[in-house]
XYZ file of C-alpha atoms in Angstrom:
210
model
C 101.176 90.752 75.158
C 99.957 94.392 76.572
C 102.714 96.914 77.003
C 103.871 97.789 80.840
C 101.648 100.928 80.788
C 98.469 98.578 79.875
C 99.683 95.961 82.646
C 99.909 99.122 84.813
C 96.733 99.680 84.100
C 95.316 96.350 84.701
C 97.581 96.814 88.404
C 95.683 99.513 89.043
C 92.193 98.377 88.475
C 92.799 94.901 90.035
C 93.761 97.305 93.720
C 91.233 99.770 93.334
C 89.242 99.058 96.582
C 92.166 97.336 97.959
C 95.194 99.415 98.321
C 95.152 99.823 101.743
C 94.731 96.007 102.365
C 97.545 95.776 99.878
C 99.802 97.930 101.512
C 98.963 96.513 105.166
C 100.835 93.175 104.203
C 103.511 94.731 103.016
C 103.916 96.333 106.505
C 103.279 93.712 107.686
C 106.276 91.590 105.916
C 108.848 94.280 106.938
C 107.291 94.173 110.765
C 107.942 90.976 110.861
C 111.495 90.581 109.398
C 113.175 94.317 110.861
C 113.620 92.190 114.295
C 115.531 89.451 112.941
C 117.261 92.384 110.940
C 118.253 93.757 113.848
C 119.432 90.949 115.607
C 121.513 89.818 112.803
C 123.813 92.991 113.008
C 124.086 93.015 116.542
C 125.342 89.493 116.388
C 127.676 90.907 113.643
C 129.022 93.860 115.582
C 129.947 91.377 118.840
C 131.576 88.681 116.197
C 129.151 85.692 117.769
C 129.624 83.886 114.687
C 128.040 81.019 115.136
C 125.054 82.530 116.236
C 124.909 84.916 113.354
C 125.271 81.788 111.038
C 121.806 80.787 112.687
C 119.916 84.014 112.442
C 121.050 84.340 108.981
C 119.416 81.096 108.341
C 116.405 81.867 110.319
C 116.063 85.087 107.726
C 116.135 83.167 104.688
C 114.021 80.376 105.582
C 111.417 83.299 106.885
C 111.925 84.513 103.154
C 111.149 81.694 101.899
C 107.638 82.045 103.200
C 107.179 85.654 103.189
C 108.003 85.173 99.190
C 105.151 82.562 99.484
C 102.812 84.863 101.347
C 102.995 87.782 99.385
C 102.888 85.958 95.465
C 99.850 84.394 97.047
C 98.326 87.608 97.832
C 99.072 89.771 95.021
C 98.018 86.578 92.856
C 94.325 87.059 94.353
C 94.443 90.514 94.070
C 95.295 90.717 90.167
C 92.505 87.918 89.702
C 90.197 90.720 91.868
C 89.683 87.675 94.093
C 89.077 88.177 97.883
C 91.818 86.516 100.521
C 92.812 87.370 103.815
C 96.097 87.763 105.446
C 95.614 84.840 107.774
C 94.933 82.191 104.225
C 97.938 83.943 102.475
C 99.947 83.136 105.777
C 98.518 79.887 106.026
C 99.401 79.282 102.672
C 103.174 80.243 102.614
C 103.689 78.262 105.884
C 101.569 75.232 105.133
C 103.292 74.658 101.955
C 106.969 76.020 102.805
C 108.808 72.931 102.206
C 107.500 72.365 98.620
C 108.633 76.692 97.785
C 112.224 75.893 99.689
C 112.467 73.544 97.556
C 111.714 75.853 94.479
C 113.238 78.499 95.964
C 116.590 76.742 96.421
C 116.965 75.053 92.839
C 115.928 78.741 91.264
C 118.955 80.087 93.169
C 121.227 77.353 92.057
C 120.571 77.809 88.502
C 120.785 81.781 88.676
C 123.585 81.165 90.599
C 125.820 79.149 88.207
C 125.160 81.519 85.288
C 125.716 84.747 87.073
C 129.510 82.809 88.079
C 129.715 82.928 84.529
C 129.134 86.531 84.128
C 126.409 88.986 85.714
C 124.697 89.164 82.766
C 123.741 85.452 81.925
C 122.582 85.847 86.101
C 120.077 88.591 85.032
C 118.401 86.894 82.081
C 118.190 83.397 84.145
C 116.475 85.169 86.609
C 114.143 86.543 84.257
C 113.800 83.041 82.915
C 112.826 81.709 85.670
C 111.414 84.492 87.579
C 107.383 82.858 86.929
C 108.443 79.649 88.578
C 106.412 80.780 91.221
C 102.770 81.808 90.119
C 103.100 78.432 88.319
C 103.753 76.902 91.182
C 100.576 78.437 93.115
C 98.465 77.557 90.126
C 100.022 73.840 90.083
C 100.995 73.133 93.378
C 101.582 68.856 92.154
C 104.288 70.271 89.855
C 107.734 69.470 90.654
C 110.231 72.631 91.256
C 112.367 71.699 88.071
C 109.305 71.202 85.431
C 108.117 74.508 87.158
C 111.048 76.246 86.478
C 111.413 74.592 83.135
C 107.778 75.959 82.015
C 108.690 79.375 83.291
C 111.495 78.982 80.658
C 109.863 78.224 77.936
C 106.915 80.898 78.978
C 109.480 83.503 78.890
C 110.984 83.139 75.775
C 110.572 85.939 73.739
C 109.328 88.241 76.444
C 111.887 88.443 78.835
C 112.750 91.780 77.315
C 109.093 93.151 78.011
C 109.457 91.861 81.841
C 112.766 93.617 82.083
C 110.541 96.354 81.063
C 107.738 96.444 83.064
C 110.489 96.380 86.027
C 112.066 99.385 84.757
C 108.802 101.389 84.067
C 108.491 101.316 88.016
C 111.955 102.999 88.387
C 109.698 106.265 88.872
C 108.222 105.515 91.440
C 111.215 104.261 93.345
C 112.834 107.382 92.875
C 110.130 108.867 94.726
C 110.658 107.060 97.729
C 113.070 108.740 99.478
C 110.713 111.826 99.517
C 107.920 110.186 101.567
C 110.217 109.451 103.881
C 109.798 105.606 102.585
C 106.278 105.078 103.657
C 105.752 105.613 99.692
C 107.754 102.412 99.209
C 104.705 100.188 101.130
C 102.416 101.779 97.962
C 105.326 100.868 94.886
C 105.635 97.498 96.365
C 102.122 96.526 96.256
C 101.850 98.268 92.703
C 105.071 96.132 91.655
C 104.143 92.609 92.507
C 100.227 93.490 91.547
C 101.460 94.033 88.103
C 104.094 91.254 88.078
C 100.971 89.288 88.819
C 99.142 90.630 85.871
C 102.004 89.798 83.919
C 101.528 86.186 84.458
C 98.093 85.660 84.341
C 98.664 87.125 80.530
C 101.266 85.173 79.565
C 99.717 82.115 81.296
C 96.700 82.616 79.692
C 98.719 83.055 75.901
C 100.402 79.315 76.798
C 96.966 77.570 77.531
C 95.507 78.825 74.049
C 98.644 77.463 72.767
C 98.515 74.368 73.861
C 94.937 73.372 73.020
């Protein structure tokens, strides 16, 4: 397994040529969430409850898909293959149902350990947290045997993700003084290398099993 600065640099190659395509989904994403944002603390500040309840819904079910939309993307981009917003879209709509799914038994699971104590939440999170690419590259397998692979794929390395997360802290810092346009930049960087990260340890678990 590389070390976070070689998965950097893999992060880096993989958006050279596309950084601005990168970064226009992630505006996008925030475009389209800030108005249910909005609306949810307006709601809030009059007390319609029950309406509130609703929106609140609305925003994680839009997660749901966004979540979809962007792994899909960032997937494509690490494997310097070409997709378009609309098929990344397309994608995390078409196939919502099977990622709520996912989506909902991941946060179950993280859930009941992190009731236990906050830290036991952190490392099943990291456990489970490549669920999802396995999920895009097997989209017959069920949400538990996904989950269950991502286990057993992160065993021994969930240390060296927890890494790679913190090697961005950086960058985050730096945020603040672009007046958070530089976040649009990190964000694509981020999940570009998260991707990387996968397709390396993916790639380690098929040699292993032949």
């Amino acid at each position: 397994m590389k070390n976070s600065r070689e998965i950097r640099e893999e992060a880096r190659k993989a958006l050279t040529g596309n950084w601005l395509a990168a970064v226009g989904l992630y505006l996008i994403t925030i475009v389209i969430t800030i108005p249910l944002s909005i609306a949810s603390n307006l709601v809030e500040t009059n007390e319609h409850y029950v309406l509130s309840i609703i929106i609140t819904l609305g925003s994680l079910l839009l997660s749901v898909v966004i979540s979809t939309t962007v792994s899909t993307y960032f997937l494509h981009i690490a494997r310097q293959q070409k997709i378009g917003y609309s098929d990344s879209f397309a994608y995390g709509i078409k196939n919502f149902w099977p990622f709520f799914k996912l989506t909902f038994l991941m946060g179950l699971k993280i859930l009941a350990w992190t009731l236990l104590f906050i830290i036991p939440g952190i490392i099943a999170s990291l456990r489970y947290s490549q669920a999802i690419y396995i999920k895009l590259d097997d989209p017959e397998i069920s949400s538990s045997k996904a989950i269950r692979v991502s286990s057993e794929m992160m065993r021994g390395y969930k240390w060296k993700y927890f890494c790679l997360a913190l090697s961005f802290i950086g960058w985050v810092l730096l945020v603040p003084f672009t007046l958070f346009i530089g976040g649009l930049w990190v964000g694509a960087y981020y999940n570009t290398a998260r991707s990387v990260f996968y397709d390396i340890l993916n790639a380690d678990r098929l040699v292993k099993l032949t």
